[in-house]
Each structure stands twice: as C-alpha cells, then as structure tokens.
C-alpha cells in the first residue's frame, strides 16, 4: 500500500503526518509505504489514497484516489479514526 501525505510545501507537516500514519499502521499490523509531498506535486503522483489537512484536502481533487481530510494534524486519535479504516479496507481488497 502506498499513500501520499500532502501539505503546502511538502516538508514538515506532511512528513510528520506520514510518520504518524506509518507508526499507527505498524501498531495495528499493517505496513504502509508512502511519500510526503506538496500540493502541486501530489496531483501527478500515483498512490492508493492521500491524506492532508482539511485546507489542503479541499484543493486536491481526484476521481480515482480517495482523499482523507484531517482537521487537527496533532490529534493522533482523529488520524487513526479516519485513516485506519481505509488501510483495513485496502488490505482486504489487496
């Protein structure tokens, strides 16, 4: 499974988000590969799903790839509640 975590510049926020998602996935028995990227670059990349802050998610549009919007990037419970079901779903489909 390959995900993109997206922020405005593709550095701090998206990298922190990706590390939180990978850690949460590992704790639940899943392996998630991914990339932290900026908004402009995300639109041309292939992935299973994207995760971004609600502000950035509103600017992303994809007909083929689900986009998960996170309201509070510091809330690990929100990240888990929104991202883990997608990881579980894709793992079953895999």
PDB file of C-alpha atoms in Angstrom:
ATOM      1  CA  UNK A   1       0.000   0.000   0.000  1.00  0.00           C
ATOM      2  CA  UNK A   2       1.348   3.408  -0.986  1.00  0.00           C
ATOM      3  CA  UNK A   3      -0.004   6.679   0.351  1.00  0.00           C
ATOM      4  CA  UNK A   4       0.737  10.344  -0.088  1.00  0.00           C
ATOM      5  CA  UNK A   5       0.657  12.761   2.811  1.00  0.00           C
ATOM      6  CA  UNK A   6       0.234  16.246   1.426  1.00  0.00           C
ATOM      7  CA  UNK A   7       0.912  19.729   2.754  1.00  0.00           C
ATOM      8  CA  UNK A   8       1.599  23.128   1.267  1.00  0.00           C
ATOM      9  CA  UNK A   9       5.369  22.818   0.977  1.00  0.00           C
ATOM     10  CA  UNK A  10       5.929  19.041   1.227  1.00  0.00           C
ATOM     11  CA  UNK A  11       8.261  19.204   4.211  1.00  0.00           C
ATOM     12  CA  UNK A  12       7.389  19.301   7.917  1.00  0.00           C
ATOM     13  CA  UNK A  13       3.655  18.814   8.182  1.00  0.00           C
ATOM     14  CA  UNK A  14       3.316  16.099   5.568  1.00  0.00           C
ATOM     15  CA  UNK A  15       6.380  14.250   6.861  1.00  0.00           C
ATOM     16  CA  UNK A  16       5.047  14.333  10.430  1.00  0.00           C
ATOM     17  CA  UNK A  17       1.667  13.103   9.180  1.00  0.00           C
ATOM     18  CA  UNK A  18       3.247  10.270   7.189  1.00  0.00           C
ATOM     19  CA  UNK A  19       5.328   9.133  10.176  1.00  0.00           C
ATOM     20  CA  UNK A  20       2.230   9.173  12.418  1.00  0.00           C
ATOM     21  CA  UNK A  21       0.281   7.107   9.886  1.00  0.00           C
ATOM     22  CA  UNK A  22       3.099   4.582   9.414  1.00  0.00           C
ATOM     23  CA  UNK A  23       3.516   4.216  13.179  1.00  0.00           C
ATOM     24  CA  UNK A  24      -0.225   3.747  13.724  1.00  0.00           C
ATOM     25  CA  UNK A  25      -0.403   1.237  10.869  1.00  0.00           C
ATOM     26  CA  UNK A  26       2.526  -0.762  12.242  1.00  0.00           C
ATOM     27  CA  UNK A  27       0.906  -0.881  15.704  1.00  0.00           C
ATOM     28  CA  UNK A  28      -2.125  -2.433  14.017  1.00  0.00           C
ATOM     29  CA  UNK A  29      -0.207  -4.970  11.946  1.00  0.00           C
ATOM     30  CA  UNK A  30      -0.054  -3.156   8.601  1.00  0.00           C
ATOM     31  CA  UNK A  31       2.864  -1.942   6.507  1.00  0.00           C
ATOM     32  CA  UNK A  32       2.340   1.362   4.766  1.00  0.00           C
ATOM     33  CA  UNK A  33       4.801   2.852   2.317  1.00  0.00           C
ATOM     34  CA  UNK A  34       4.405   6.439   1.342  1.00  0.00           C
ATOM     35  CA  UNK A  35       5.736   9.811   0.467  1.00  0.00           C
ATOM     36  CA  UNK A  36       5.419  13.264   1.967  1.00  0.00           C
ATOM     37  CA  UNK A  37       4.765  15.749  -0.818  1.00  0.00           C
ATOM     38  CA  UNK A  38       3.494  19.214  -1.620  1.00  0.00           C
ATOM     39  CA  UNK A  39       0.141  20.094  -3.132  1.00  0.00           C
ATOM     40  CA  UNK A  40       1.421  20.742  -6.657  1.00  0.00           C
ATOM     41  CA  UNK A  41       3.402  17.501  -6.866  1.00  0.00           C
ATOM     42  CA  UNK A  42       0.645  15.339  -5.371  1.00  0.00           C
ATOM     43  CA  UNK A  43      -1.623  15.820  -8.349  1.00  0.00           C
ATOM     44  CA  UNK A  44       0.696  13.890 -10.666  1.00  0.00           C
ATOM     45  CA  UNK A  45       1.635  11.002  -8.383  1.00  0.00           C
ATOM     46  CA  UNK A  46       0.164   7.519  -8.179  1.00  0.00           C
ATOM     47  CA  UNK A  47      -0.994   6.197  -4.798  1.00  0.00           C
ATOM     48  CA  UNK A  48      -3.717   4.194  -3.050  1.00  0.00           C
ATOM     49  CA  UNK A  49      -5.006   7.215  -1.115  1.00  0.00           C
ATOM     50  CA  UNK A  50      -3.993  10.691   0.031  1.00  0.00           C
ATOM     51  CA  UNK A  51      -4.096  12.257   3.483  1.00  0.00           C
ATOM     52  CA  UNK A  52      -3.987  16.005   4.052  1.00  0.00           C
ATOM     53  CA  UNK A  53      -5.178  18.773   6.337  1.00  0.00           C
ATOM     54  CA  UNK A  54      -8.742  19.863   5.623  1.00  0.00           C
ATOM     55  CA  UNK A  55      -7.474  23.083   3.990  1.00  0.00           C
ATOM     56  CA  UNK A  56      -5.178  21.208   1.593  1.00  0.00           C
ATOM     57  CA  UNK A  57      -7.656  18.358   1.014  1.00  0.00           C
ATOM     58  CA  UNK A  58     -10.179  20.883  -0.328  1.00  0.00           C
ATOM     59  CA  UNK A  59      -7.650  21.834  -3.019  1.00  0.00           C
ATOM     60  CA  UNK A  60      -6.934  18.229  -4.024  1.00  0.00           C
ATOM     61  CA  UNK A  61      -9.245  16.578  -6.482  1.00  0.00           C
ATOM     62  CA  UNK A  62      -9.081  13.032  -7.685  1.00  0.00           C
ATOM     63  CA  UNK A  63     -11.670  10.810  -9.255  1.00  0.00           C
ATOM     64  CA  UNK A  64      -9.584   7.678  -8.776  1.00  0.00           C
ATOM     65  CA  UNK A  65      -7.907   8.130  -5.386  1.00  0.00           C
ATOM     66  CA  UNK A  66      -9.658   8.633  -2.033  1.00  0.00           C
ATOM     67  CA  UNK A  67      -8.634  11.756  -0.125  1.00  0.00           C
ATOM     68  CA  UNK A  68      -8.787  11.724   3.662  1.00  0.00           C
ATOM     69  CA  UNK A  69      -9.164  15.128   5.293  1.00  0.00           C
ATOM     70  CA  UNK A  70      -7.703  15.663   8.776  1.00  0.00           C
ATOM     71  CA  UNK A  71      -8.984  18.637  10.790  1.00  0.00           C
ATOM     72  CA  UNK A  72      -6.318  18.567  13.523  1.00  0.00           C
ATOM     73  CA  UNK A  73      -2.975  17.155  12.401  1.00  0.00           C
ATOM     74  CA  UNK A  74      -1.808  16.922  16.025  1.00  0.00           C
ATOM     75  CA  UNK A  75      -4.737  14.693  17.026  1.00  0.00           C
ATOM     76  CA  UNK A  76      -3.458  11.137  16.637  1.00  0.00           C
ATOM     77  CA  UNK A  77      -6.884   9.751  17.536  1.00  0.00           C
ATOM     78  CA  UNK A  78      -8.502  11.622  14.642  1.00  0.00           C
ATOM     79  CA  UNK A  79      -5.805  10.378  12.280  1.00  0.00           C
ATOM     80  CA  UNK A  80      -6.348   6.807  13.456  1.00  0.00           C
ATOM     81  CA  UNK A  81     -10.156   7.057  13.269  1.00  0.00           C
ATOM     82  CA  UNK A  82     -10.058   8.342   9.702  1.00  0.00           C
ATOM     83  CA  UNK A  83      -7.055   6.542   8.197  1.00  0.00           C
ATOM     84  CA  UNK A  84      -7.113   3.059   9.774  1.00  0.00           C
ATOM     85  CA  UNK A  85     -10.456   2.067   8.191  1.00  0.00           C
ATOM     86  CA  UNK A  86      -9.045   2.928   4.747  1.00  0.00           C
ATOM     87  CA  UNK A  87      -5.889   0.894   5.423  1.00  0.00           C
ATOM     88  CA  UNK A  88      -8.014  -2.061   6.583  1.00  0.00           C
ATOM     89  CA  UNK A  89     -10.305  -1.790   3.538  1.00  0.00           C
ATOM     90  CA  UNK A  90      -7.431  -1.642   1.040  1.00  0.00           C
ATOM     91  CA  UNK A  91      -5.615  -4.500   2.777  1.00  0.00           C
ATOM     92  CA  UNK A  92      -8.675  -6.728   2.385  1.00  0.00           C
ATOM     93  CA  UNK A  93      -9.060  -5.760  -1.269  1.00  0.00           C
ATOM     94  CA  UNK A  94      -5.315  -6.152  -1.904  1.00  0.00           C
TER      95      UNK A  94
END
